[in-house]
Amino acid sequence: MKKMISPKQVARAIGVSESTLKRWCDRGLISMTKTAGGHRRMELDAVVRFLRESGHEIVEPELLGLPAAVGQTGWTLNRASERISSALVAGEETVVRQVVFDLLLAGHTVTAIFDDVLAPVMHQIGEKWACGEAAVYQERRACEICMRILHELRTTTQNTREKAPIALGATLEHDIYTIPVTMGEVVLRNVGWQATSLGPNLPADTLIKSIREARPRLFWVSVSFIANETSFITAVNSLFETADATGTALAIGGQALSQSVRKQIQYSTFCESLRDLELFARTLNPVPSHPTPPPTDNVTSVESL
Amino acid sequence: MKKMISPKQVARAIGVSESTLKRWCDRGLISMTKTAGGHRRMELDAVVRFLRESGHEIVEPELLGLPAAVGQTGWTLNRASERISSALVAGEETVVRQVVFDLLLAGHTVTAIFDDVLAPVMHQIGEKWACGEAAVYQERRACEICMRILHELRTTTQNTREKAPIALGATLEHDIYTIPVTMGEVVLRNVGWQATSLGPNLPADTLIKSIREARPRLFWVSVSFIANETSFITAVNSLFETADATGTALAIGGQALSQSVRKQIQYSTFCESLRDLELFARTLNPVPSHPTPPPTDNVTSVESL
DNA sequence: CTGGAATTCATTCAAATCGATCATTCTATC
DNA sequence: GATAGAATGATCGATTTGAATGAATTCCAG
């Protein structure tokens, strides 16, 4: 299942001494477990998470089984986009994953990766499909791959603290595009929220019910497709009414939102991009830029299971 | 009579060397008995207890159990179903994940977990929703959680060898239920295939194109919903035609397949369950019951740098 | 029941890791 | 520039781990 890595490997990969790495572990900066004999073992995810949070450069990525191009080349976002685009069309999931993790380790935030790489690329693939340059199955397979990567990102960057505020997200009826909602989920989780996507294609009244029952601090709605403008507008407005009454902020965004529609709906904030969503979330619930969770005693909590 | 496990299996499952595991046994960390000839044998319970107490991760849960474990499994699976069902409705993702991985750890195959737990539970939740006992968003959230778990299972059982045969899967037009297709993907990957789900809601002609281009050994189609019987039947039959011509086996299954429809479509095999799919796949591409891929040497190759 | 293949045993040895200690380097402050 | 405090890197003996070995045991098919 999860390959466990030894301190020596990690130390060499990061380029610090073994002593230092052990101290970091003991301070709780890298979540780890100990073997029955007291040796430290850590998961790749934990190491990656630490690298991202601490801003450390990776010296020898090969030692962790990671793509080799990380520190040095520093993928430009443009080059990465091209590579990901062709890999997505060709169904080469591994390549996509590698490049994305490359970008992560090179210091790009998930938000930036989504806004500047994945979203444009998926949009472009959608156009290719519309023009007949790509087969339907290729476009759909690209979506599947994208979702897999998103789920992985969700688990590797998951940082949920106990008292984090709750956020719910969804897509309205007839809008079946899951990717943007899930991106929102990953972004929000990444800035410390307990974000949960309820999925796509949900009628407004059930969303209202979910707000009443879960009392989230934030509700985000992604709009990639509008079947009927009038019913969409009434849906959003009824949603906003409940949200407003229960102290829930309503964030809305998406490519299908034209100016004319936008004028007729109510919301707490309009998001042009995931960056906007992240910013708004930060405003609602300010957190220190580098979380550095107080030595959460991961070990003991794990061992007490 | 409880099933006894050998040190070798346990060692590989936990991800430590056999020597170390035996030392732990001798230190009394894992309760065990010895055969008349002095060989160590331990119960699953003892191993699980040790794992919990020491906080060790499971590396290859499959190794701890055999598919034929039928003893008290019924009870366990039933209890697990109840627990998962309520957790899914309540949106408690962590609980679901915990129980599922517990089952894996207890030696159930993913196939069994899907067939006997997840699929019935999701079906039941669907009924609750139809009866108005569950809100729409609860049902949809359950699907989302289920998908996340499936994706995790998919990555944790990534066993793809180079020369593994290719399998493609999808759902036909108007059928938007992703879960069964993805379950098929996980099951097939688990028995050594390079399985890729193309996603839901795909027209037959693009699937035909995908077969022509990727030349898979197996194509599986999940059918959870049929919009129009006649167009469905022609779609499946045209798909089968291409599959047959290119040497691709066509496996089909799903709850929406009534007897009458079934009589009018062609396929290589009909799957009542994922077990059937797994069996068929094994027939197509027999693999040793315990894959035991030549120790992939990830560690040594890394350490030798 | 029997023979051979596969597994496991106990043991040994090299490599890795532990915890602790100490010297060095970095950093912020006066 | 001087200095105190913190982080880092190096080292040491004791412990843990992983791999290899030949002998003993178990398993399975005939």
XYZ file of C-alpha atoms (C1' of nucleotides) in Angstrom:
670
model
C 0.000 0.000 0.000
C 2.110 2.861 1.194
C 5.792 2.528 0.799
C 7.599 3.663 3.925
C 10.772 5.680 3.532
C 13.723 5.748 5.889
C 15.253 8.903 7.328
C 18.479 8.419 5.442
C 16.766 8.463 2.071
C 14.727 11.501 2.958
C 17.733 13.337 4.354
C 19.710 12.786 1.201
C 16.765 13.670 -0.996
C 16.248 16.960 0.778
C 19.944 17.571 1.137
C 20.212 17.945 4.891
C 21.999 15.895 7.478
C 20.377 12.932 9.070
C 20.522 14.602 12.472
C 18.554 17.578 11.299
C 15.976 15.453 9.643
C 15.470 13.483 12.823
C 14.999 16.704 14.775
C 12.405 17.872 12.275
C 10.578 14.618 12.665
C 10.644 14.889 16.437
C 9.308 18.418 16.258
C 6.364 17.104 14.304
C 7.246 18.899 11.088
C 7.071 15.643 9.183
C 4.422 13.194 10.195
C 5.904 9.774 10.701
C 5.509 6.533 12.543
C 8.030 4.397 14.313
C 8.671 0.736 13.859
C 8.324 -1.565 16.814
C 12.063 -1.208 17.258
C 11.903 2.565 17.341
C 13.122 3.405 13.858
C 11.439 6.271 12.066
C 9.549 5.567 8.878
C 7.644 8.100 6.821
C 5.283 8.086 3.897
C 6.072 9.806 0.642
C 2.978 11.941 1.006
C 4.136 13.242 4.353
C 7.514 14.164 2.960
C 6.004 15.914 -0.034
C 3.644 17.789 2.237
C 6.563 18.925 4.372
C 8.562 20.023 1.361
C 5.699 22.130 0.183
C 4.912 23.658 3.542
C 8.490 24.426 4.437
C 9.498 25.578 0.991
C 12.509 23.295 0.994
C 14.104 22.424 -2.276
C 14.431 18.862 -3.253
C 17.969 17.906 -4.138
C 17.746 14.329 -5.308
C 14.167 13.582 -6.192
C 15.083 10.208 -7.601
C 15.684 9.037 -4.084
C 12.017 9.426 -3.386
C 10.893 7.955 -6.647
C 9.870 11.349 -7.895
C 10.394 12.838 -11.325
C 13.936 14.037 -11.771
C 13.270 17.389 -13.311
C 12.152 19.126 -10.189
C 14.588 21.574 -8.694
C 16.734 22.338 -11.681
C 14.588 22.971 -14.685
C 11.616 24.430 -12.934
C 8.943 23.738 -15.456
C 7.592 26.887 -16.800
C 3.871 26.733 -16.505
C 3.606 27.009 -20.253
C 5.830 24.058 -20.976
C 3.990 22.049 -18.375
C 0.681 22.944 -19.981
C 1.768 21.671 -23.355
C 3.077 18.454 -21.947
C 0.015 17.846 -19.834
C -2.280 18.654 -22.692
C -0.791 16.094 -25.038
C -0.531 13.513 -22.284
C -4.166 14.001 -21.368
C -5.311 13.527 -24.927
C -3.139 10.464 -25.258
C -4.411 9.058 -21.984
C -0.969 8.919 -20.408
C -1.978 9.268 -16.827
C 1.486 8.702 -15.420
C 2.950 11.596 -17.339
C 0.253 13.963 -16.190
C 0.768 12.945 -12.595
C 4.505 13.394 -12.828
C 4.325 16.846 -14.288
C 1.729 17.976 -11.797
C 3.766 16.776 -8.864
C 6.778 18.348 -10.450
C 5.031 21.665 -10.397
C 3.934 21.163 -6.820
C 7.453 20.438 -5.684
C 8.782 23.348 -7.659
C 6.758 25.513 -5.332
C 3.624 26.235 -7.291
C 0.441 26.216 -5.268
C -2.390 23.927 -6.211
C -4.424 27.029 -6.902
C -1.884 28.249 -9.432
C -1.629 24.834 -11.028
C -5.391 24.653 -11.397
C -5.865 28.194 -12.643
C -2.891 28.392 -14.950
C -2.468 24.838 -16.151
C -5.203 22.284 -15.602
C -8.231 24.471 -16.153
C -6.959 26.033 -19.405
C -5.785 22.682 -20.652
C -9.110 21.002 -19.964
C -10.872 23.882 -21.617
C -8.662 23.570 -24.634
C -9.323 19.850 -24.847
C -13.015 20.578 -24.669
C -12.619 22.866 -27.672
C -10.624 20.286 -29.569
C -13.443 17.881 -28.996
C -16.016 20.424 -30.157
C -13.999 20.997 -33.345
C -13.713 17.294 -33.933
C -9.948 17.318 -33.414
C -10.264 14.942 -30.493
C -12.524 11.930 -30.105
C -15.202 11.977 -27.459
C -13.565 9.173 -25.576
C -10.308 11.086 -25.492
C -11.952 14.111 -23.973
C -13.820 12.003 -21.486
C -10.746 9.985 -20.600
C -8.899 13.239 -20.004
C -11.607 14.216 -17.532
C -11.276 10.889 -15.763
C -7.524 11.266 -15.486
C -7.947 14.787 -14.248
C -10.338 13.610 -11.551
C -7.900 10.962 -10.415
C -5.133 13.503 -10.086
C -7.463 15.819 -8.206
C -8.317 13.070 -5.764
C -4.659 12.383 -5.227
C -3.928 16.021 -4.633
C -6.792 16.071 -2.192
C -5.216 13.375 -0.077
C -1.629 14.527 -0.330
C -2.294 18.108 0.593
C -4.971 17.383 3.117
C -4.418 19.440 6.168
C -7.740 19.467 7.932
C -7.561 20.624 11.472
C -10.288 19.977 13.977
C -11.727 23.407 14.417
C -11.503 24.338 10.764
C -14.618 25.995 9.355
C -16.875 23.943 7.131
C -17.382 24.599 3.458
C -19.785 22.855 1.108
C -19.724 22.959 -2.645
C -21.809 21.724 -5.523
C -22.972 22.193 -9.050
C -26.575 23.010 -9.851
C -29.028 20.876 -11.748
C -28.101 19.873 -15.311
C -24.520 20.944 -14.752
C -22.554 17.739 -14.689
C -19.013 19.094 -14.726
C -17.404 17.711 -11.612
C -13.881 18.939 -12.150
C -14.284 22.597 -11.181
C -16.179 21.764 -7.993
C -13.534 19.286 -6.989
C -10.812 21.801 -7.726
C -12.556 24.172 -5.374
C -12.600 21.460 -2.739
C -8.879 20.852 -3.040
C -8.080 24.550 -2.943
C -10.195 25.175 0.127
C -8.821 22.176 1.962
C -5.395 23.433 1.122
C -6.003 26.678 2.959
C -7.254 24.865 6.007
C -10.974 24.440 5.492
C -13.055 21.348 6.023
C -14.321 21.480 2.480
C -16.641 18.875 1.040
C -17.981 18.712 -2.451
C -21.503 17.381 -2.615
C -21.069 16.563 -6.258
C -22.546 17.805 -9.493
C -26.073 18.112 -10.807
C -27.908 18.934 -7.578
C -31.239 20.752 -7.363
C -31.259 23.942 -5.348
C -33.738 22.781 -2.735
C -31.534 19.930 -1.580
C -28.591 22.303 -1.388
C -30.712 24.536 0.790
C -31.448 21.567 2.969
C -27.743 20.741 3.204
C -27.007 24.304 4.298
C -29.685 24.138 6.962
C -28.348 20.886 8.296
C -24.591 21.373 8.057
C -24.454 25.128 8.670
C -21.313 25.721 6.625
C -19.423 28.971 6.789
C -19.028 28.969 3.034
C -20.875 27.459 0.110
C -19.282 27.458 -3.295
C -21.114 26.828 -6.537
C -19.415 26.134 -9.816
C -21.306 26.896 -13.003
C -20.076 25.292 -16.200
C -23.394 24.893 -17.935
C -26.771 26.551 -17.709
C -29.715 24.689 -19.187
C -32.391 27.258 -18.519
C -31.462 30.771 -17.510
C -34.605 31.669 -15.632
C -34.724 28.518 -13.532
C -30.995 28.868 -12.923
C -31.454 32.409 -11.668
C -34.292 31.512 -9.334
C -32.258 28.549 -8.071
C -29.227 30.654 -7.235
C -31.288 33.371 -5.644
C -33.218 30.971 -3.434
C -29.908 29.440 -2.473
C -28.500 32.832 -1.593
C -31.546 33.652 0.474
C -31.025 30.659 2.724
C -27.296 31.149 2.810
C -27.697 34.754 3.791
C -30.207 33.887 6.485
C -27.985 31.221 8.033
C -24.756 33.194 7.936
C -23.290 31.213 5.080
C -21.243 33.008 2.484
C -22.118 32.080 -1.084
C -19.244 32.020 -3.550
C -20.097 31.499 -7.178
C -18.046 31.197 -10.298
C -17.686 29.392 -13.572
C -17.340 29.857 -17.283
C -21.034 29.698 -18.031
C -21.774 32.826 -16.053
C -22.336 35.568 -18.563
C -22.555 39.194 -17.550
C -26.294 39.244 -18.116
C -26.903 36.266 -15.875
C -24.511 37.574 -13.309
C -26.480 40.774 -12.989
C -29.596 38.893 -12.055
C -28.263 36.676 -9.309
C -27.215 37.355 -5.760
C -24.041 36.092 -4.145
C -21.498 36.972 -1.510
C -18.617 36.930 -3.932
C -18.025 36.205 -7.557
C -14.926 34.195 -8.388
C -13.220 34.601 -11.731
C -10.779 31.915 -10.758
C -9.812 29.566 -7.968
C -7.418 32.235 -6.790
C -10.433 34.392 -6.097
C -12.067 31.579 -4.195
C -8.940 31.028 -2.151
C -8.605 34.716 -1.392
C -12.215 34.962 -0.324
C -11.855 31.932 1.904
C -8.774 33.433 3.481
C -10.663 36.614 4.151
C -13.401 34.682 5.888
C -10.972 32.650 7.931
C -7.478 34.099 8.081
C -4.729 31.586 8.645
C -0.972 31.969 8.936
C 0.600 31.606 5.531
C 2.736 28.701 6.634
C 0.472 26.607 8.805
C 3.271 24.771 10.638
C 0.741 22.939 12.783
C 1.680 22.913 16.452
C 3.509 19.607 16.912
C 0.315 17.674 16.662
C 1.819 14.530 18.097
C 0.800 12.713 15.003
C 2.624 9.683 16.202
C 0.768 9.200 19.408
C -2.571 9.898 17.830
C -1.840 7.297 15.238
C -0.606 4.792 17.695
C -3.604 5.169 19.903
C -5.867 3.741 17.247
C -10.636 -23.398 13.338
C -9.091 -20.006 12.709
C -6.868 -19.409 9.796
C -3.230 -19.241 10.773
C -0.830 -16.973 8.942
C 2.848 -17.509 8.340
C 5.556 -15.003 9.195
C 6.395 -14.505 5.560
C 2.908 -13.289 4.693
C 2.746 -11.008 7.685
C 6.186 -9.596 7.019
C 5.300 -8.700 3.471
C 1.951 -7.328 4.485
C 3.514 -5.021 7.031
C 6.436 -4.201 4.838
C 9.307 -5.365 7.018
C 11.783 -8.147 6.570
C 11.055 -11.646 7.711
C 13.920 -11.533 10.161
C 12.563 -8.451 11.852
C 9.096 -9.843 12.069
C 10.328 -12.997 13.721
C 12.290 -10.951 16.251
C 9.119 -9.016 17.070
C 7.321 -12.288 17.579
C 10.046 -13.534 19.877
C 9.857 -10.313 21.888
C 6.184 -11.026 22.419
C 4.938 -8.077 20.410
C 2.743 -10.353 18.359
C 1.041 -13.222 20.073
C 1.644 -16.467 18.247
C 1.888 -20.177 18.601
C 4.406 -22.615 17.279
C 3.765 -25.791 15.385
C 5.179 -29.068 16.652
C 8.109 -28.493 14.338
C 8.793 -25.036 15.706
C 7.302 -22.931 12.950
C 5.589 -19.704 13.998
C 1.916 -19.295 13.176
C -0.229 -16.318 14.091
C -3.903 -15.465 13.932
C -5.207 -12.579 11.915
C -6.617 -11.026 15.065
C -3.216 -11.001 16.705
C -1.660 -9.351 13.705
C -4.379 -6.738 13.519
C -4.019 -6.055 17.217
C -0.310 -5.562 16.786
C -0.829 -3.256 13.841
C -3.200 -1.112 15.837
C -0.951 -0.954 18.867
C 2.242 -0.222 16.994
C 0.754 2.079 14.408
C 2.277 0.186 11.540
C 0.879 0.711 8.104
C -0.335 -2.110 5.979
C 1.608 -2.411 2.819
C -0.096 -5.260 1.026
C -3.359 -6.138 2.674
C -4.102 -8.719 0.047
C -1.397 -10.938 1.411
C -3.164 -11.349 4.687
C -6.213 -13.014 3.330
C -7.338 -15.485 0.823
C -10.422 -15.125 -1.316
C -11.806 -18.365 0.049
C -12.240 -17.032 3.578
C -15.893 -17.743 4.079
C -16.010 -18.604 7.772
C -17.402 -15.766 9.799
C -17.048 -13.279 7.005
C -20.779 -13.000 6.523
C -21.252 -11.452 9.903
C -18.381 -9.067 9.446
C -19.547 -7.957 6.050
C -23.054 -7.375 7.332
C -21.912 -5.322 10.271
C -19.593 -3.390 8.010
C -22.426 -2.738 5.604
C -24.571 -1.210 8.310
C -21.777 0.950 9.537
C -20.779 2.108 6.091
C -24.367 2.770 5.153
C -25.021 5.135 8.019
C -21.633 6.798 7.634
C -22.264 7.377 3.951
C -25.632 8.977 4.585
C -24.130 11.125 7.318
C -21.244 12.116 5.088
C -18.612 10.744 7.431
C -15.945 9.996 4.917
C -13.322 9.056 7.473
C -15.484 6.343 8.951
C -16.203 4.809 5.576
C -12.541 4.780 4.699
C -11.654 3.229 8.025
C -14.163 0.406 7.703
C -13.254 -0.354 4.117
C -9.587 -0.585 4.904
C -10.405 -2.685 7.938
C -12.139 -5.129 5.651
C -9.171 -5.188 3.318
C -6.959 -5.801 6.277
C -9.211 -8.586 7.407
C -8.420 -10.307 4.175
C -11.421 -9.527 2.029
C -10.661 -8.883 -1.603
C -11.699 -5.624 -3.176
C -14.025 -7.644 -5.339
C -15.793 -9.069 -2.310
C -15.986 -5.677 -0.648
C -17.523 -4.162 -3.747
C -19.967 -6.990 -4.409
C -21.044 -7.645 -0.856
C -20.749 -4.265 0.811
C -20.365 -1.140 -1.267
C -22.640 -2.007 -4.154
C -25.580 -3.148 -1.991
C -25.133 -0.196 0.319
C -25.113 2.302 -2.510
C -28.143 0.618 -3.988
C -29.914 0.816 -0.665
C -29.069 4.504 -0.334
C -30.450 5.016 -3.811
C -33.702 3.441 -2.670
C -33.813 5.538 0.459
C -33.477 8.554 -1.749
C -36.244 7.368 -4.045
C -38.501 6.847 -1.036
C -37.690 10.279 0.282
C -35.946 8.875 3.343
C -32.702 10.512 2.336
C -32.145 13.945 0.872
C -30.782 14.218 -2.634
C -27.618 15.824 -1.423
C -27.038 12.968 0.981
C -27.301 10.433 -1.784
C -25.049 12.446 -4.033
C -22.543 13.071 -1.266
C -22.470 9.339 -0.630
C -21.578 8.810 -4.273
C -18.793 11.361 -4.014
C -17.361 9.715 -0.932
C -17.609 6.357 -2.615
C -15.688 7.654 -5.600
C -12.964 9.026 -3.380
C -12.539 5.688 -1.685
C -12.488 3.960 -5.043
C -9.758 6.265 -6.262
C -7.764 5.556 -3.164
C -8.160 1.840 -3.631
C -7.098 2.272 -7.190
C -3.836 3.934 -6.264
C -3.085 1.649 -3.368
C -3.391 -1.428 -5.509
C -1.393 -0.068 -8.416
C 0.183 -3.261 -9.495
C 0.441 -2.721 -13.191
C 3.205 -4.704 -14.749
C 4.660 -3.804 -18.074
C 3.318 -6.559 -20.189
C -0.112 -6.643 -18.604
C -2.979 -6.821 -21.057
C -5.019 -3.706 -21.625
C -8.650 -3.336 -20.630
C -10.946 -0.422 -21.331
C -14.261 0.289 -19.684
C -17.100 2.729 -19.991
C -20.738 3.465 -19.606
C -22.959 4.092 -22.581
C -24.765 7.271 -23.442
C -27.250 8.657 -20.891
C -25.865 6.367 -18.224
C -24.041 8.646 -15.849
C -23.302 6.233 -13.008
C -19.549 6.279 -12.651
C -19.226 4.089 -9.610
C -19.740 0.649 -11.179
C -17.317 1.348 -14.035
C -14.689 2.508 -11.605
C -15.233 -0.543 -9.448
C -14.564 -2.645 -12.499
C -11.382 -0.724 -13.112
C -10.135 -1.324 -9.580
C -11.013 -5.010 -9.721
C -9.265 -5.543 -13.035
C -6.159 -3.648 -11.964
C -6.142 -5.757 -8.877
C -5.809 -8.924 -10.910
C -2.972 -7.504 -12.920
C -4.569 -5.759 -15.859
C -3.799 -2.352 -17.250
C -7.397 -1.271 -16.855
C -8.581 2.208 -17.687
C -12.060 3.568 -17.326
C -12.969 5.996 -20.060
C -15.743 7.388 -17.912
C -19.526 7.463 -18.075
C -21.979 8.615 -20.672
C -20.082 7.771 -23.830
C -21.667 7.178 -27.248
C -20.966 3.812 -28.819
C -19.144 5.146 -31.869
C -16.417 6.771 -29.818
C -16.011 3.568 -27.837
C -15.597 1.756 -31.111
C -12.936 4.264 -32.064
C -11.183 3.725 -28.748
C -11.157 -0.030 -29.350
C -9.709 0.445 -32.816
C -6.964 2.694 -31.493
C -6.032 1.031 -28.232
C -6.706 -2.589 -29.184
C -7.617 -3.730 -25.687
C -7.893 -7.379 -24.794
C -11.058 -6.695 -22.813
C -13.752 -4.058 -22.852
C -16.192 -3.842 -19.983
C -19.459 -1.957 -20.065
C -21.511 -1.176 -17.003
C -25.209 -0.561 -17.466
C -27.040 1.203 -14.657
C -29.587 3.051 -16.725
C -31.109 2.603 -20.144
C -32.781 5.612 -21.696
C -34.000 4.009 -24.870
C -33.984 0.244 -25.274
C -33.711 0.083 -29.033
C -30.878 2.555 -29.335
C -29.166 0.851 -26.422
C -29.412 -2.509 -28.122
C -28.041 -1.245 -31.418
C -25.242 0.516 -29.534
C -24.159 -2.612 -27.694
C -24.383 -4.753 -30.791
C -22.318 -2.395 -32.892
C -19.808 -2.297 -30.071
C -19.687 -6.058 -29.970
C -19.203 -6.254 -33.699
C -16.041 -4.165 -33.553
C -14.850 -5.880 -30.432
C -15.330 -9.262 -32.011
C -13.558 -8.216 -35.169
C -10.538 -6.863 -33.321
C -10.173 -9.725 -30.871
C -11.490 -7.782 -27.944
C -13.671 -9.547 -25.417
C -16.788 -7.627 -24.446
C -17.923 -7.990 -20.840
C -21.213 -6.443 -19.918
C -23.150 -6.176 -16.713
C -25.281 -3.931 -14.569
C -28.566 -3.655 -12.785
C -30.444 -2.121 -15.659
C -30.023 -5.171 -17.849
C -33.326 -6.956 -17.868
C -33.744 -10.423 -19.282
C -35.531 -9.110 -22.332
C -32.807 -6.663 -23.180
C -30.162 -9.207 -22.475
C -31.623 -11.569 -25.035
C -31.262 -8.990 -27.769
C -27.641 -8.011 -27.264
C -24.391 -9.736 -28.016
C -21.482 -9.996 -25.664
C -18.578 -12.221 -24.775
C -19.680 -12.639 -21.205
C -22.419 -11.388 -18.965
C -21.374 -10.388 -15.451
C -23.847 -10.594 -12.605
C -21.230 -9.171 -10.290
C -17.673 -7.959 -10.136
C -16.704 -11.455 -9.115
C -17.865 -12.578 -12.528
C -15.829 -9.872 -14.177
C -12.765 -10.846 -12.204
C -13.215 -14.501 -13.041
C -13.639 -13.765 -16.709
C -10.544 -11.589 -16.693
C -8.583 -14.334 -15.004
C -9.748 -16.744 -17.651
C -8.532 -14.431 -20.391
C -5.204 -13.824 -18.751
C -4.357 -16.422 -16.140
C -1.993 -15.227 -13.454
C -0.554 -17.058 -10.481
C -3.004 -16.810 -7.611
C -0.456 -14.859 -5.620
C 1.061 -12.545 -8.189
C 4.269 -12.076 -6.213
C 5.813 -9.850 -8.837
C 9.577 -10.254 -8.874
C 10.421 -8.038 -5.898
C 10.194 -4.743 -7.684
C 13.433 -3.626 -6.132
C 12.235 -0.111 -5.670
C 14.027 0.158 -2.407
C 17.319 -1.350 -3.347
C 17.544 0.528 -6.597
C 16.952 3.684 -4.670
C 19.360 2.889 -1.932
C 22.127 1.887 -4.261
C 22.485 5.427 -5.514
C 2.426 -43.263 2.451
C 6.261 -41.035 0.248
C 9.335 -37.960 -2.092
C 10.398 -33.514 -3.630
C 9.483 -28.619 -3.696
C 8.619 -24.763 -0.946
C 8.743 -22.733 3.355
C 10.613 -21.703 7.804
C 14.053 -22.135 11.408
C 18.010 -20.327 14.048
C 22.123 -17.938 13.421
C 25.441 -14.729 11.731
C 27.004 -10.398 9.770
C 26.932 -5.882 7.555
C 24.373 -1.790 7.204
C 21.181 1.406 9.041
C 19.258 3.810 12.865
C 18.762 5.413 17.597
C 19.544 8.760 21.220
C 22.833 11.759 23.076
C 26.650 14.936 22.974
C 29.533 18.490 21.091
C 31.479 21.761 17.749
C 30.155 24.875 14.103
C 27.259 28.070 11.597
C 23.486 31.200 11.153
C 20.643 35.026 12.882
C 18.811 38.550 15.292
C 19.615 42.057 18.638
C 22.069 45.383 21.014
C 31.120 44.497 15.664
C 29.930 41.586 19.665
C 27.044 38.203 21.540
C 23.414 35.146 22.956
C 20.201 31.772 21.146
C 18.921 28.617 17.762
C 19.662 25.541 14.083
C 22.770 22.538 11.843
C 26.194 18.872 11.038
C 29.282 15.369 12.839
C 30.406 11.675 15.913
C 29.880 7.695 19.248
C 28.375 3.282 21.379
C 24.177 0.575 21.583
C 20.288 -1.214 19.203
C 17.558 -2.485 15.209
C 17.056 -4.054 10.655
C 17.678 -6.751 6.427
C 19.893 -10.311 3.807
C 22.254 -14.694 3.495
C 23.183 -19.402 5.065
C 22.537 -24.376 5.833
C 19.462 -27.403 8.372
C 14.820 -28.670 9.649
C 9.831 -28.612 8.796
C 5.637 -28.339 6.172
C 2.941 -28.925 2.170
C 1.179 -31.210 -1.888
C 0.756 -34.345 -5.536
C 1.153 -38.948 -6.949
